């Protein structure tokens, strides 16, 4: 696990408390990629501050992938698409007052669908 600042540690703790809403493997990935989370959150906050109240997590991920040198640790890809939905779920846990900013979808055959 990467070294974390106290704020990042509290975000990781919040994610751990709600582990059931995330895809299997997200929490270990997050532990090593808090820098990706920080960039995702910064971009989402920037969009919120500009007045948008609904946005796409995938669009934020694509912006980060194509407009920055940001890369995840230990991954096959620069930024893997499969983590964007979980980053959106984490964002809404950290910022509950922004409910509805991302549309969350659940598949009936996943553990998080029961939550």
PDB file of C-alpha atoms in Angstrom:
ATOM      1  CA  UNK A   1       0.000   0.000   0.000  1.00  0.00           C
ATOM      2  CA  UNK A   2       1.285   3.468  -0.841  1.00  0.00           C
ATOM      3  CA  UNK A   3       2.046   6.077   1.801  1.00  0.00           C
ATOM      4  CA  UNK A   4      -1.015   8.302   2.284  1.00  0.00           C
ATOM      5  CA  UNK A   5      -1.674  11.722   3.741  1.00  0.00           C
ATOM      6  CA  UNK A   6      -4.221  11.835   6.613  1.00  0.00           C
ATOM      7  CA  UNK A   7      -6.934  13.112   4.255  1.00  0.00           C
ATOM      8  CA  UNK A   8      -6.231  10.363   1.743  1.00  0.00           C
ATOM      9  CA  UNK A   9      -6.222   7.869   4.609  1.00  0.00           C
ATOM     10  CA  UNK A  10      -9.671   9.020   5.715  1.00  0.00           C
ATOM     11  CA  UNK A  11     -10.931   8.671   2.140  1.00  0.00           C
ATOM     12  CA  UNK A  12      -9.541   5.147   2.001  1.00  0.00           C
ATOM     13  CA  UNK A  13     -11.139   4.389   5.386  1.00  0.00           C
ATOM     14  CA  UNK A  14     -14.509   5.656   4.088  1.00  0.00           C
ATOM     15  CA  UNK A  15     -14.152   3.480   0.985  1.00  0.00           C
ATOM     16  CA  UNK A  16     -13.281   0.486   3.186  1.00  0.00           C
ATOM     17  CA  UNK A  17     -16.382   1.059   5.327  1.00  0.00           C
ATOM     18  CA  UNK A  18     -18.493   0.881   2.163  1.00  0.00           C
ATOM     19  CA  UNK A  19     -16.527  -1.858   0.403  1.00  0.00           C
ATOM     20  CA  UNK A  20     -19.713  -3.540  -0.813  1.00  0.00           C
ATOM     21  CA  UNK A  21     -20.533  -0.731  -3.246  1.00  0.00           C
ATOM     22  CA  UNK A  22     -17.262  -1.178  -5.137  1.00  0.00           C
ATOM     23  CA  UNK A  23     -16.175  -3.760  -7.643  1.00  0.00           C
ATOM     24  CA  UNK A  24     -13.942  -6.519  -6.315  1.00  0.00           C
ATOM     25  CA  UNK A  25     -10.320  -5.382  -6.426  1.00  0.00           C
ATOM     26  CA  UNK A  26     -11.038  -1.653  -6.273  1.00  0.00           C
ATOM     27  CA  UNK A  27      -9.811  -1.092  -2.707  1.00  0.00           C
ATOM     28  CA  UNK A  28      -6.340  -2.591  -3.282  1.00  0.00           C
ATOM     29  CA  UNK A  29      -6.124  -0.618  -6.531  1.00  0.00           C
ATOM     30  CA  UNK A  30      -7.149   2.561  -4.699  1.00  0.00           C
ATOM     31  CA  UNK A  31      -4.499   2.043  -2.023  1.00  0.00           C
ATOM     32  CA  UNK A  32      -1.814   2.180  -4.707  1.00  0.00           C
ATOM     33  CA  UNK A  33      -3.472   4.860  -6.824  1.00  0.00           C
ATOM     34  CA  UNK A  34      -4.599   7.613  -4.489  1.00  0.00           C
ATOM     35  CA  UNK A  35      -2.961  10.040  -6.935  1.00  0.00           C
ATOM     36  CA  UNK A  36      -5.525   8.984  -9.562  1.00  0.00           C
ATOM     37  CA  UNK A  37      -8.327   9.495  -7.027  1.00  0.00           C
ATOM     38  CA  UNK A  38      -6.973  12.952  -6.145  1.00  0.00           C
ATOM     39  CA  UNK A  39      -6.884  13.972  -9.822  1.00  0.00           C
ATOM     40  CA  UNK A  40     -10.389  12.570 -10.442  1.00  0.00           C
ATOM     41  CA  UNK A  41     -11.748  14.455  -7.429  1.00  0.00           C
ATOM     42  CA  UNK A  42     -10.011  17.699  -8.475  1.00  0.00           C
ATOM     43  CA  UNK A  43     -11.519  17.480 -11.969  1.00  0.00           C
ATOM     44  CA  UNK A  44     -15.004  16.648 -10.641  1.00  0.00           C
ATOM     45  CA  UNK A  45     -14.786  19.544  -8.160  1.00  0.00           C
ATOM     46  CA  UNK A  46     -13.742  21.896 -10.975  1.00  0.00           C
ATOM     47  CA  UNK A  47     -16.740  20.826 -13.051  1.00  0.00           C
ATOM     48  CA  UNK A  48     -19.077  21.224 -10.041  1.00  0.00           C
ATOM     49  CA  UNK A  49     -17.697  24.707  -9.348  1.00  0.00           C
ATOM     50  CA  UNK A  50     -18.479  25.692 -12.950  1.00  0.00           C
ATOM     51  CA  UNK A  51     -22.154  24.976 -12.272  1.00  0.00           C
ATOM     52  CA  UNK A  52     -22.612  21.494 -13.728  1.00  0.00           C
ATOM     53  CA  UNK A  53     -24.857  19.296 -11.578  1.00  0.00           C
ATOM     54  CA  UNK A  54     -24.687  16.125 -13.675  1.00  0.00           C
ATOM     55  CA  UNK A  55     -21.613  14.767 -15.433  1.00  0.00           C
ATOM     56  CA  UNK A  56     -19.945  11.614 -16.709  1.00  0.00           C
ATOM     57  CA  UNK A  57     -17.240   9.824 -14.723  1.00  0.00           C
ATOM     58  CA  UNK A  58     -16.001   8.299 -17.982  1.00  0.00           C
ATOM     59  CA  UNK A  59     -15.561  11.751 -19.490  1.00  0.00           C
ATOM     60  CA  UNK A  60     -13.487  12.802 -16.490  1.00  0.00           C
ATOM     61  CA  UNK A  61     -11.408   9.650 -16.896  1.00  0.00           C
ATOM     62  CA  UNK A  62     -10.877  10.328 -20.592  1.00  0.00           C
ATOM     63  CA  UNK A  63      -9.803  13.918 -19.859  1.00  0.00           C
ATOM     64  CA  UNK A  64      -7.310  12.665 -17.285  1.00  0.00           C
ATOM     65  CA  UNK A  65      -6.042  10.003 -19.671  1.00  0.00           C
ATOM     66  CA  UNK A  66      -5.585  12.293 -22.665  1.00  0.00           C
ATOM     67  CA  UNK A  67      -4.796  15.671 -21.100  1.00  0.00           C
ATOM     68  CA  UNK A  68      -2.305  14.631 -18.413  1.00  0.00           C
ATOM     69  CA  UNK A  69       0.667  12.411 -17.761  1.00  0.00           C
ATOM     70  CA  UNK A  70      -1.294  10.688 -14.990  1.00  0.00           C
ATOM     71  CA  UNK A  71      -0.925   6.905 -14.913  1.00  0.00           C
ATOM     72  CA  UNK A  72      -1.987   4.223 -12.484  1.00  0.00           C
ATOM     73  CA  UNK A  73       0.561   2.078 -10.698  1.00  0.00           C
ATOM     74  CA  UNK A  74       0.862  -1.571 -11.524  1.00  0.00           C
ATOM     75  CA  UNK A  75      -1.650  -1.521 -14.325  1.00  0.00           C
ATOM     76  CA  UNK A  76      -1.502  -2.679 -17.885  1.00  0.00           C
ATOM     77  CA  UNK A  77      -3.061   0.604 -19.064  1.00  0.00           C
ATOM     78  CA  UNK A  78      -2.321   4.268 -18.412  1.00  0.00           C
ATOM     79  CA  UNK A  79      -5.776   4.586 -16.785  1.00  0.00           C
ATOM     80  CA  UNK A  80      -8.062   1.574 -16.878  1.00  0.00           C
ATOM     81  CA  UNK A  81     -11.699   2.293 -17.796  1.00  0.00           C
ATOM     82  CA  UNK A  82     -12.974  -0.218 -15.270  1.00  0.00           C
ATOM     83  CA  UNK A  83     -12.078   2.033 -12.323  1.00  0.00           C
ATOM     84  CA  UNK A  84     -14.047   5.113 -13.417  1.00  0.00           C
ATOM     85  CA  UNK A  85     -17.440   3.888 -12.096  1.00  0.00           C
ATOM     86  CA  UNK A  86     -15.899   3.074  -8.721  1.00  0.00           C
ATOM     87  CA  UNK A  87     -14.193   6.466  -8.582  1.00  0.00           C
ATOM     88  CA  UNK A  88     -17.635   8.022  -9.170  1.00  0.00           C
ATOM     89  CA  UNK A  89     -19.094   5.954  -6.301  1.00  0.00           C
ATOM     90  CA  UNK A  90     -16.238   7.057  -4.049  1.00  0.00           C
ATOM     91  CA  UNK A  91     -16.761  10.692  -5.049  1.00  0.00           C
ATOM     92  CA  UNK A  92     -20.415  10.509  -4.029  1.00  0.00           C
ATOM     93  CA  UNK A  93     -19.473   8.915  -0.701  1.00  0.00           C
ATOM     94  CA  UNK A  94     -16.991  11.713  -0.007  1.00  0.00           C
ATOM     95  CA  UNK A  95     -19.411  14.396  -1.258  1.00  0.00           C
ATOM     96  CA  UNK A  96     -22.921  13.169  -0.311  1.00  0.00           C
ATOM     97  CA  UNK A  97     -24.331  16.672  -0.881  1.00  0.00           C
ATOM     98  CA  UNK A  98     -23.631  16.154  -4.602  1.00  0.00           C
ATOM     99  CA  UNK A  99     -25.981  13.213  -4.965  1.00  0.00           C
ATOM    100  CA  UNK A 100     -26.977  12.834  -8.602  1.00  0.00           C
ATOM    101  CA  UNK A 101     -23.789  14.363 -10.009  1.00  0.00           C
ATOM    102  CA  UNK A 102     -22.929  10.933 -11.407  1.00  0.00           C
ATOM    103  CA  UNK A 103     -25.543   8.431 -12.529  1.00  0.00           C
ATOM    104  CA  UNK A 104     -24.786   5.100 -10.915  1.00  0.00           C
ATOM    105  CA  UNK A 105     -25.799   1.841 -12.530  1.00  0.00           C
ATOM    106  CA  UNK A 106     -25.889  -1.579 -10.948  1.00  0.00           C
ATOM    107  CA  UNK A 107     -26.073  -4.977 -12.580  1.00  0.00           C
ATOM    108  CA  UNK A 108     -28.342  -7.476 -10.825  1.00  0.00           C
ATOM    109  CA  UNK A 109     -25.625 -10.144 -10.802  1.00  0.00           C
ATOM    110  CA  UNK A 110     -23.102  -8.146  -8.736  1.00  0.00           C
ATOM    111  CA  UNK A 111     -22.787  -8.062  -4.931  1.00  0.00           C
ATOM    112  CA  UNK A 112     -23.217  -4.282  -4.832  1.00  0.00           C
ATOM    113  CA  UNK A 113     -26.670  -4.525  -6.476  1.00  0.00           C
ATOM    114  CA  UNK A 114     -28.062  -5.785  -3.185  1.00  0.00           C
ATOM    115  CA  UNK A 115     -26.836  -2.691  -1.312  1.00  0.00           C
TER     116      UNK A 115
END
